[in-house]
Amino acid sequence: MDCVDNTGAKVVQVITVLKKGGVARRYPAAGVGDMIRVTVRRGTPETRRQIFDAVIVRQARPFRRVDGTWVQFEDNACVITNRRGEVQGSDIKGPVSREAAERWPRIAATAKQIV
């Protein structure tokens, strides 16, 4: 998964989904707006092999909004945050989904484009 902020992480791997439980020993599924725990696979030497909390801001799989429209992005992307949802970086590259922006106000304040 791509990391689209300016914290130094480029590619991250999902470790677990926070605040969700799986069913019958399955890993819980995560979607747009969910908080996850990630480890940095590619990035600056200071951030590599570190564990962070992140919020998913885009997903490639189509998902349905409450008004009935279907939304799909070109990639899977997340933003590194702390436990309270405050963005660690100062810039978010690319669009952010409206679901993530409504759930996490600090991400909405940092995002340039909300779709």
JSON list of N, CA and C in Angstrom, two decimals, residues 32-96:
[
{"chain": "A", "resi": 32, "resn": "VAL", "atom": "N", "xyz": [-11.98, 2.21, 3.39]},
{"chain": "A", "resi": 32, "resn": "VAL", "atom": "CA", "xyz": [-11.68, 3.64, 3.46]},
{"chain": "A", "resi": 32, "resn": "VAL", "atom": "C", "xyz": [-12.13, 4.20, 4.80]},
{"chain": "A", "resi": 33, "resn": "GLY", "atom": "N", "xyz": [-11.25, 4.93, 5.47]},
{"chain": "A", "resi": 33, "resn": "GLY", "atom": "CA", "xyz": [-11.56, 5.55, 6.74]},
{"chain": "A", "resi": 33, "resn": "GLY", "atom": "C", "xyz": [-11.19, 4.72, 7.94]},
{"chain": "A", "resi": 34, "resn": "ASP", "atom": "N", "xyz": [-10.78, 3.48, 7.75]},
{"chain": "A", "resi": 34, "resn": "ASP", "atom": "CA", "xyz": [-10.42, 2.62, 8.88]},
{"chain": "A", "resi": 34, "resn": "ASP", "atom": "C", "xyz": [-8.98, 2.88, 9.31]},
{"chain": "A", "resi": 35, "resn": "MET", "atom": "N", "xyz": [-8.73, 2.76, 10.61]},
{"chain": "A", "resi": 35, "resn": "MET", "atom": "CA", "xyz": [-7.38, 2.91, 11.13]},
{"chain": "A", "resi": 35, "resn": "MET", "atom": "C", "xyz": [-6.71, 1.55, 11.14]},
{"chain": "A", "resi": 36, "resn": "ILE", "atom": "N", "xyz": [-5.47, 1.52, 10.66]},
{"chain": "A", "resi": 36, "resn": "ILE", "atom": "CA", "xyz": [-4.71, 0.28, 10.57]},
{"chain": "A", "resi": 36, "resn": "ILE", "atom": "C", "xyz": [-3.35, 0.50, 11.20]},
{"chain": "A", "resi": 37, "resn": "ARG", "atom": "N", "xyz": [-2.67, -0.60, 11.49]},
{"chain": "A", "resi": 37, "resn": "ARG", "atom": "CA", "xyz": [-1.28, -0.53, 11.96]},
{"chain": "A", "resi": 37, "resn": "ARG", "atom": "C", "xyz": [-0.41, -1.03, 10.82]},
{"chain": "A", "resi": 38, "resn": "VAL", "atom": "N", "xyz": [0.63, -0.26, 10.48]},
{"chain": "A", "resi": 38, "resn": "VAL", "atom": "CA", "xyz": [1.47, -0.58, 9.33]},
{"chain": "A", "resi": 38, "resn": "VAL", "atom": "C", "xyz": [2.93, -0.59, 9.72]},
{"chain": "A", "resi": 39, "resn": "THR", "atom": "N", "xyz": [3.73, -1.26, 8.91]},
{"chain": "A", "resi": 39, "resn": "THR", "atom": "CA", "xyz": [5.17, -1.18, 9.00]},
{"chain": "A", "resi": 39, "resn": "THR", "atom": "C", "xyz": [5.70, -0.65, 7.67]},
{"chain": "A", "resi": 40, "resn": "VAL", "atom": "N", "xyz": [6.73, 0.16, 7.72]},
{"chain": "A", "resi": 40, "resn": "VAL", "atom": "CA", "xyz": [7.25, 0.81, 6.51]},
{"chain": "A", "resi": 40, "resn": "VAL", "atom": "C", "xyz": [8.20, -0.15, 5.81]},
{"chain": "A", "resi": 41, "resn": "ARG", "atom": "N", "xyz": [7.94, -0.43, 4.54]},
{"chain": "A", "resi": 41, "resn": "ARG", "atom": "CA", "xyz": [8.78, -1.30, 3.73]},
{"chain": "A", "resi": 41, "resn": "ARG", "atom": "C", "xyz": [9.78, -0.52, 2.90]},
{"chain": "A", "resi": 42, "resn": "ARG", "atom": "N", "xyz": [9.34, 0.59, 2.31]},
{"chain": "A", "resi": 42, "resn": "ARG", "atom": "CA", "xyz": [10.26, 1.44, 1.55]},
{"chain": "A", "resi": 42, "resn": "ARG", "atom": "C", "xyz": [10.07, 2.87, 1.99]},
{"chain": "A", "resi": 43, "resn": "GLY", "atom": "N", "xyz": [11.18, 3.55, 2.19]},
{"chain": "A", "resi": 43, "resn": "GLY", "atom": "CA", "xyz": [11.14, 4.94, 2.63]},
{"chain": "A", "resi": 43, "resn": "GLY", "atom": "C", "xyz": [12.51, 5.39, 3.09]},
{"chain": "A", "resi": 44, "resn": "THR", "atom": "N", "xyz": [12.55, 6.45, 3.86]},
{"chain": "A", "resi": 44, "resn": "THR", "atom": "CA", "xyz": [13.82, 6.95, 4.37]},
{"chain": "A", "resi": 44, "resn": "THR", "atom": "C", "xyz": [14.36, 5.99, 5.42]},
{"chain": "A", "resi": 45, "resn": "PRO", "atom": "N", "xyz": [15.66, 5.97, 5.63]},
{"chain": "A", "resi": 45, "resn": "PRO", "atom": "CA", "xyz": [16.23, 5.05, 6.62]},
{"chain": "A", "resi": 45, "resn": "PRO", "atom": "C", "xyz": [15.68, 5.26, 8.03]},
{"chain": "A", "resi": 46, "resn": "GLU", "atom": "N", "xyz": [15.25, 6.47, 8.37]},
{"chain": "A", "resi": 46, "resn": "GLU", "atom": "CA", "xyz": [14.72, 6.73, 9.71]},
{"chain": "A", "resi": 46, "resn": "GLU", "atom": "C", "xyz": [13.34, 6.09, 9.90]},
{"chain": "A", "resi": 47, "resn": "THR", "atom": "N", "xyz": [12.56, 5.98, 8.83]},
{"chain": "A", "resi": 47, "resn": "THR", "atom": "CA", "xyz": [11.20, 5.45, 8.96]},
{"chain": "A", "resi": 47, "resn": "THR", "atom": "C", "xyz": [11.11, 3.97, 8.64]},
{"chain": "A", "resi": 48, "resn": "ARG", "atom": "N", "xyz": [12.08, 3.40, 7.93]},
{"chain": "A", "resi": 48, "resn": "ARG", "atom": "CA", "xyz": [12.01, 1.98, 7.56]},
{"chain": "A", "resi": 48, "resn": "ARG", "atom": "C", "xyz": [12.05, 1.09, 8.80]},
{"chain": "A", "resi": 49, "resn": "ARG", "atom": "N", "xyz": [11.28, -0.01, 8.72]},
{"chain": "A", "resi": 49, "resn": "ARG", "atom": "CA", "xyz": [11.19, -1.01, 9.78]},
{"chain": "A", "resi": 49, "resn": "ARG", "atom": "C", "xyz": [10.61, -0.43, 11.07]},
{"chain": "A", "resi": 50, "resn": "GLN", "atom": "N", "xyz": [9.86, 0.65, 10.97]},
{"chain": "A", "resi": 50, "resn": "GLN", "atom": "CA", "xyz": [9.16, 1.22, 12.12]},
{"chain": "A", "resi": 50, "resn": "GLN", "atom": "C", "xyz": [7.68, 0.87, 12.01]},
{"chain": "A", "resi": 51, "resn": "ILE", "atom": "N", "xyz": [6.99, 0.85, 13.13]},
{"chain": "A", "resi": 51, "resn": "ILE", "atom": "CA", "xyz": [5.56, 0.55, 13.16]},
{"chain": "A", "resi": 51, "resn": "ILE", "atom": "C", "xyz": [4.80, 1.84, 13.46]},
{"chain": "A", "resi": 52, "resn": "PHE", "atom": "N", "xyz": [3.79, 2.12, 12.65]},
{"chain": "A", "resi": 52, "resn": "PHE", "atom": "CA", "xyz": [2.98, 3.33, 12.79]},
{"chain": "A", "resi": 52, "resn": "PHE", "atom": "C", "xyz": [1.51, 2.97, 12.70]},
{"chain": "A", "resi": 53, "resn": "ASP", "atom": "N", "xyz": [0.66, 3.90, 13.15]},
{"chain": "A", "resi": 53, "resn": "ASP", "atom": "CA", "xyz": [-0.77, 3.83, 12.89]},
{"chain": "A", "resi": 53, "resn": "ASP", "atom": "C", "xyz": [-1.05, 4.65, 11.64]},
{"chain": "A", "resi": 54, "resn": "ALA", "atom": "N", "xyz": [-2.03, 4.23, 10.85]},
{"chain": "A", "resi": 54, "resn": "ALA", "atom": "CA", "xyz": [-2.35, 4.92, 9.61]},
{"chain": "A", "resi": 54, "resn": "ALA", "atom": "C", "xyz": [-3.84, 4.83, 9.36]},
{"chain": "A", "resi": 55, "resn": "VAL", "atom": "N", "xyz": [-4.33, 5.70, 8.48]},
{"chain": "A", "resi": 55, "resn": "VAL", "atom": "CA", "xyz": [-5.74, 5.71, 8.08]},
{"chain": "A", "resi": 55, "resn": "VAL", "atom": "C", "xyz": [-5.79, 5.54, 6.57]},
{"chain": "A", "resi": 56, "resn": "ILE", "atom": "N", "xyz": [-6.65, 4.65, 6.10]},
{"chain": "A", "resi": 56, "resn": "ILE", "atom": "CA", "xyz": [-6.80, 4.41, 4.66]},
{"chain": "A", "resi": 56, "resn": "ILE", "atom": "C", "xyz": [-7.60, 5.57, 4.06]},
{"chain": "A", "resi": 57, "resn": "VAL", "atom": "N", "xyz": [-7.06, 6.21, 3.01]},
{"chain": "A", "resi": 57, "resn": "VAL", "atom": "CA", "xyz": [-7.73, 7.34, 2.39]},
{"chain": "A", "resi": 57, "resn": "VAL", "atom": "C", "xyz": [-8.22, 7.02, 0.97]},
{"chain": "A", "resi": 58, "resn": "ARG", "atom": "N", "xyz": [-7.69, 5.96, 0.33]},
{"chain": "A", "resi": 58, "resn": "ARG", "atom": "CA", "xyz": [-8.14, 5.54, -1.00]},
{"chain": "A", "resi": 58, "resn": "ARG", "atom": "C", "xyz": [-8.09, 4.02, -1.07]},
{"chain": "A", "resi": 59, "resn": "GLN", "atom": "N", "xyz": [-9.02, 3.44, -1.85]},
{"chain": "A", "resi": 59, "resn": "GLN", "atom": "CA", "xyz": [-8.96, 2.00, -2.10]},
{"chain": "A", "resi": 59, "resn": "GLN", "atom": "C", "xyz": [-9.34, 1.72, -3.54]},
{"chain": "A", "resi": 60, "resn": "ALA", "atom": "N", "xyz": [-8.69, 0.73, -4.12]},
{"chain": "A", "resi": 60, "resn": "ALA", "atom": "CA", "xyz": [-8.90, 0.40, -5.52]},
{"chain": "A", "resi": 60, "resn": "ALA", "atom": "C", "xyz": [-10.18, -0.41, -5.73]},
{"chain": "A", "resi": 61, "resn": "ARG", "atom": "N", "xyz": [-10.62, -1.12, -4.72]},
{"chain": "A", "resi": 61, "resn": "ARG", "atom": "CA", "xyz": [-11.85, -1.90, -4.86]},
{"chain": "A", "resi": 61, "resn": "ARG", "atom": "C", "xyz": [-13.06, -0.97, -4.81]},
{"chain": "A", "resi": 62, "resn": "PRO", "atom": "N", "xyz": [-14.02, -1.13, -5.72]},
{"chain": "A", "resi": 62, "resn": "PRO", "atom": "CA", "xyz": [-15.20, -0.26, -5.69]},
{"chain": "A", "resi": 62, "resn": "PRO", "atom": "C", "xyz": [-16.00, -0.44, -4.40]},
{"chain": "A", "resi": 63, "resn": "PHE", "atom": "N", "xyz": [-16.47, 0.68, -3.86]},
{"chain": "A", "resi": 63, "resn": "PHE", "atom": "CA", "xyz": [-17.33, 0.62, -2.68]},
{"chain": "A", "resi": 63, "resn": "PHE", "atom": "C", "xyz": [-18.51, 1.55, -2.89]},
{"chain": "A", "resi": 64, "resn": "ARG", "atom": "N", "xyz": [-19.62, 1.22, -2.22]},
{"chain": "A", "resi": 64, "resn": "ARG", "atom": "CA", "xyz": [-20.88, 1.93, -2.42]},
{"chain": "A", "resi": 64, "resn": "ARG", "atom": "C", "xyz": [-21.06, 2.97, -1.33]},
{"chain": "A", "resi": 65, "resn": "ARG", "atom": "N", "xyz": [-21.44, 4.17, -1.75]},
{"chain": "A", "resi": 65, "resn": "ARG", "atom": "CA", "xyz": [-21.75, 5.23, -0.79]},
{"chain": "A", "resi": 65, "resn": "ARG", "atom": "C", "xyz": [-23.21, 5.14, -0.38]},
{"chain": "A", "resi": 66, "resn": "VAL", "atom": "N", "xyz": [-23.56, 5.92, 0.63]},
{"chain": "A", "resi": 66, "resn": "VAL", "atom": "CA", "xyz": [-24.93, 5.88, 1.16]},
{"chain": "A", "resi": 66, "resn": "VAL", "atom": "C", "xyz": [-25.94, 6.35, 0.12]},
{"chain": "A", "resi": 67, "resn": "ASP", "atom": "N", "xyz": [-25.56, 7.30, -0.74]},
{"chain": "A", "resi": 67, "resn": "ASP", "atom": "CA", "xyz": [-26.48, 7.80, -1.76]},
{"chain": "A", "resi": 67, "resn": "ASP", "atom": "C", "xyz": [-26.62, 6.86, -2.96]},
{"chain": "A", "resi": 68, "resn": "GLY", "atom": "N", "xyz": [-25.89, 5.75, -2.97]},
{"chain": "A", "resi": 68, "resn": "GLY", "atom": "CA", "xyz": [-26.04, 4.76, -4.03]},
{"chain": "A", "resi": 68, "resn": "GLY", "atom": "C", "xyz": [-24.95, 4.79, -5.09]},
{"chain": "A", "resi": 69, "resn": "THR", "atom": "N", "xyz": [-24.10, 5.79, -5.08]},
{"chain": "A", "resi": 69, "resn": "THR", "atom": "CA", "xyz": [-23.03, 5.86, -6.08]},
{"chain": "A", "resi": 69, "resn": "THR", "atom": "C", "xyz": [-21.89, 4.93, -5.69]},
{"chain": "A", "resi": 70, "resn": "TRP", "atom": "N", "xyz": [-21.18, 4.46, -6.70]},
{"chain": "A", "resi": 70, "resn": "TRP", "atom": "CA", "xyz": [-20.03, 3.60, -6.49]},
{"chain": "A", "resi": 70, "resn": "TRP", "atom": "C", "xyz": [-18.77, 4.40, -6.74]},
{"chain": "A", "resi": 71, "resn": "VAL", "atom": "N", "xyz": [-17.79, 4.24, -5.86]},
{"chain": "A", "resi": 71, "resn": "VAL", "atom": "CA", "xyz": [-16.55, 4.99, -5.94]},
{"chain": "A", "resi": 71, "resn": "VAL", "atom": "C", "xyz": [-15.39, 4.01, -5.99]},
{"chain": "A", "resi": 72, "resn": "GLN", "atom": "N", "xyz": [-14.41, 4.33, -6.84]},
{"chain": "A", "resi": 72, "resn": "GLN", "atom": "CA", "xyz": [-13.23, 3.48, -6.99]},
{"chain": "A", "resi": 72, "resn": "GLN", "atom": "C", "xyz": [-12.04, 4.38, -7.31]},
{"chain": "A", "resi": 73, "resn": "PHE", "atom": "N", "xyz": [-10.91, 4.13, -6.68]},
{"chain": "A", "resi": 73, "resn": "PHE", "atom": "CA", "xyz": [-9.70, 4.90, -6.93]},
{"chain": "A", "resi": 73, "resn": "PHE", "atom": "C", "xyz": [-8.71, 4.04, -7.70]},
{"chain": "A", "resi": 74, "resn": "GLU", "atom": "N", "xyz": [-7.63, 4.65, -8.18]},
{"chain": "A", "resi": 74, "resn": "GLU", "atom": "CA", "xyz": [-6.64, 3.92, -8.96]},
{"chain": "A", "resi": 74, "resn": "GLU", "atom": "C", "xyz": [-5.70, 3.10, -8.09]},
{"chain": "A", "resi": 75, "resn": "ASP", "atom": "N", "xyz": [-5.55, 3.46, -6.81]},
{"chain": "A", "resi": 75, "resn": "ASP", "atom": "CA", "xyz": [-4.58, 2.76, -5.96]},
{"chain": "A", "resi": 75, "resn": "ASP", "atom": "C", "xyz": [-5.11, 2.66, -4.54]},
{"chain": "A", "resi": 76, "resn": "ASN", "atom": "N", "xyz": [-4.40, 1.88, -3.74]},
{"chain": "A", "resi": 76, "resn": "ASN", "atom": "CA", "xyz": [-4.67, 1.81, -2.31]},
{"chain": "A", "resi": 76, "resn": "ASN", "atom": "C", "xyz": [-3.67, 2.74, -1.63]},
{"chain": "A", "resi": 77, "resn": "ALA", "atom": "N", "xyz": [-4.16, 3.64, -0.78]},
{"chain": "A", "resi": 77, "resn": "ALA", "atom": "CA", "xyz": [-3.27, 4.62, -0.17]},
{"chain": "A", "resi": 77, "resn": "ALA", "atom": "C", "xyz": [-3.68, 4.89, 1.27]},
{"chain": "A", "resi": 78, "resn": "CYS", "atom": "N", "xyz": [-2.68, 5.25, 2.08]},
{"chain": "A", "resi": 78, "resn": "CYS", "atom": "CA", "xyz": [-2.94, 5.57, 3.48]},
{"chain": "A", "resi": 78, "resn": "CYS", "atom": "C", "xyz": [-2.11, 6.77, 3.89]},
{"chain": "A", "resi": 79, "resn": "VAL", "atom": "N", "xyz": [-2.44, 7.31, 5.07]},
{"chain": "A", "resi": 79, "resn": "VAL", "atom": "CA", "xyz": [-1.74, 8.45, 5.65]},
{"chain": "A", "resi": 79, "resn": "VAL", "atom": "C", "xyz": [-1.34, 8.05, 7.06]},
{"chain": "A", "resi": 80, "resn": "ILE", "atom": "N", "xyz": [-0.08, 8.29, 7.42]},
{"chain": "A", "resi": 80, "resn": "ILE", "atom": "CA", "xyz": [0.40, 7.94, 8.76]},
{"chain": "A", "resi": 80, "resn": "ILE", "atom": "C", "xyz": [-0.13, 8.95, 9.76]},
{"chain": "A", "resi": 81, "resn": "THR", "atom": "N", "xyz": [-0.74, 8.44, 10.83]},
{"chain": "A", "resi": 81, "resn": "THR", "atom": "CA", "xyz": [-1.34, 9.29, 11.87]},
{"chain": "A", "resi": 81, "resn": "THR", "atom": "C", "xyz": [-0.89, 8.78, 13.23]},
{"chain": "A", "resi": 82, "resn": "ASN", "atom": "N", "xyz": [-1.37, 9.47, 14.27]},
{"chain": "A", "resi": 82, "resn": "ASN", "atom": "CA", "xyz": [-1.21, 8.93, 15.62]},
{"chain": "A", "resi": 82, "resn": "ASN", "atom": "C", "xyz": [-2.54, 8.30, 16.03]},
{"chain": "A", "resi": 83, "resn": "ARG", "atom": "N", "xyz": [-2.66, 7.87, 17.27]},
{"chain": "A", "resi": 83, "resn": "ARG", "atom": "CA", "xyz": [-3.87, 7.18, 17.71]},
{"chain": "A", "resi": 83, "resn": "ARG", "atom": "C", "xyz": [-5.11, 8.08, 17.68]},
{"chain": "A", "resi": 84, "resn": "ARG", "atom": "N", "xyz": [-4.92, 9.39, 17.82]},
{"chain": "A", "resi": 84, "resn": "ARG", "atom": "CA", "xyz": [-6.06, 10.33, 17.82]},
{"chain": "A", "resi": 84, "resn": "ARG", "atom": "C", "xyz": [-6.45, 10.76, 16.41]},
{"chain": "A", "resi": 85, "resn": "GLY", "atom": "N", "xyz": [-5.74, 10.29, 15.39]},
{"chain": "A", "resi": 85, "resn": "GLY", "atom": "CA", "xyz": [-6.07, 10.64, 14.01]},
{"chain": "A", "resi": 85, "resn": "GLY", "atom": "C", "xyz": [-5.42, 11.90, 13.51]},
{"chain": "A", "resi": 86, "resn": "GLU", "atom": "N", "xyz": [-4.42, 12.41, 14.22]},
{"chain": "A", "resi": 86, "resn": "GLU", "atom": "CA", "xyz": [-3.72, 13.61, 13.77]},
{"chain": "A", "resi": 86, "resn": "GLU", "atom": "C", "xyz": [-2.61, 13.20, 12.80]},
{"chain": "A", "resi": 87, "resn": "VAL", "atom": "N", "xyz": [-2.58, 13.84, 11.65]},
{"chain": "A", "resi": 87, "resn": "VAL", "atom": "CA", "xyz": [-1.64, 13.48, 10.60]},
{"chain": "A", "resi": 87, "resn": "VAL", "atom": "C", "xyz": [-0.22, 13.84, 11.03]},
{"chain": "A", "resi": 88, "resn": "GLN", "atom": "N", "xyz": [0.73, 12.91, 10.83]},
{"chain": "A", "resi": 88, "resn": "GLN", "atom": "CA", "xyz": [2.12, 13.16, 11.21]},
{"chain": "A", "resi": 88, "resn": "GLN", "atom": "C", "xyz": [2.81, 14.08, 10.21]},
{"chain": "A", "resi": 89, "resn": "GLY", "atom": "N", "xyz": [2.47, 13.98, 8.94]},
{"chain": "A", "resi": 89, "resn": "GLY", "atom": "CA", "xyz": [3.06, 14.85, 7.92]},
{"chain": "A", "resi": 89, "resn": "GLY", "atom": "C", "xyz": [2.27, 16.14, 7.79]},
{"chain": "A", "resi": 90, "resn": "SER", "atom": "N", "xyz": [2.75, 16.99, 6.89]},
{"chain": "A", "resi": 90, "resn": "SER", "atom": "CA", "xyz": [2.09, 18.27, 6.68]},
{"chain": "A", "resi": 90, "resn": "SER", "atom": "C", "xyz": [1.44, 18.38, 5.31]},
{"chain": "A", "resi": 91, "resn": "ASP", "atom": "N", "xyz": [1.52, 17.32, 4.49]},
{"chain": "A", "resi": 91, "resn": "ASP", "atom": "CA", "xyz": [0.99, 17.37, 3.14]},
{"chain": "A", "resi": 91, "resn": "ASP", "atom": "C", "xyz": [0.45, 16.00, 2.76]},
{"chain": "A", "resi": 92, "resn": "ILE", "atom": "N", "xyz": [-0.67, 15.97, 2.04]},
{"chain": "A", "resi": 92, "resn": "ILE", "atom": "CA", "xyz": [-1.24, 14.73, 1.53]},
{"chain": "A", "resi": 92, "resn": "ILE", "atom": "C", "xyz": [-1.29, 14.85, 0.01]},
{"chain": "A", "resi": 93, "resn": "LYS", "atom": "N", "xyz": [-0.69, 13.88, -0.68]},
{"chain": "A", "resi": 93, "resn": "LYS", "atom": "CA", "xyz": [-0.65, 13.90, -2.14]},
{"chain": "A", "resi": 93, "resn": "LYS", "atom": "C", "xyz": [-1.87, 13.17, -2.69]},
{"chain": "A", "resi": 94, "resn": "GLY", "atom": "N", "xyz": [-2.53, 13.77, -3.66]},
{"chain": "A", "resi": 94, "resn": "GLY", "atom": "CA", "xyz": [-3.66, 13.14, -4.31]},
{"chain": "A", "resi": 94, "resn": "GLY", "atom": "C", "xyz": [-4.96, 13.34, -3.57]},
{"chain": "A", "resi": 95, "resn": "PRO", "atom": "N", "xyz": [-6.04, 12.80, -4.14]},
{"chain": "A", "resi": 95, "resn": "PRO", "atom": "CA", "xyz": [-7.36, 12.97, -3.51]},
{"chain": "A", "resi": 95, "resn": "PRO", "atom": "C", "xyz": [-7.54, 12.09, -2.29]},
{"chain": "A", "resi": 96, "resn": "VAL", "atom": "N", "xyz": [-8.46, 12.53, -1.42]},
{"chain": "A", "resi": 96, "resn": "VAL", "atom": "CA", "xyz": [-8.83, 11.79, -0.22]},
{"chain": "A", "resi": 96, "resn": "VAL", "atom": "C", "xyz": [-10.33, 11.52, -0.32]}
]
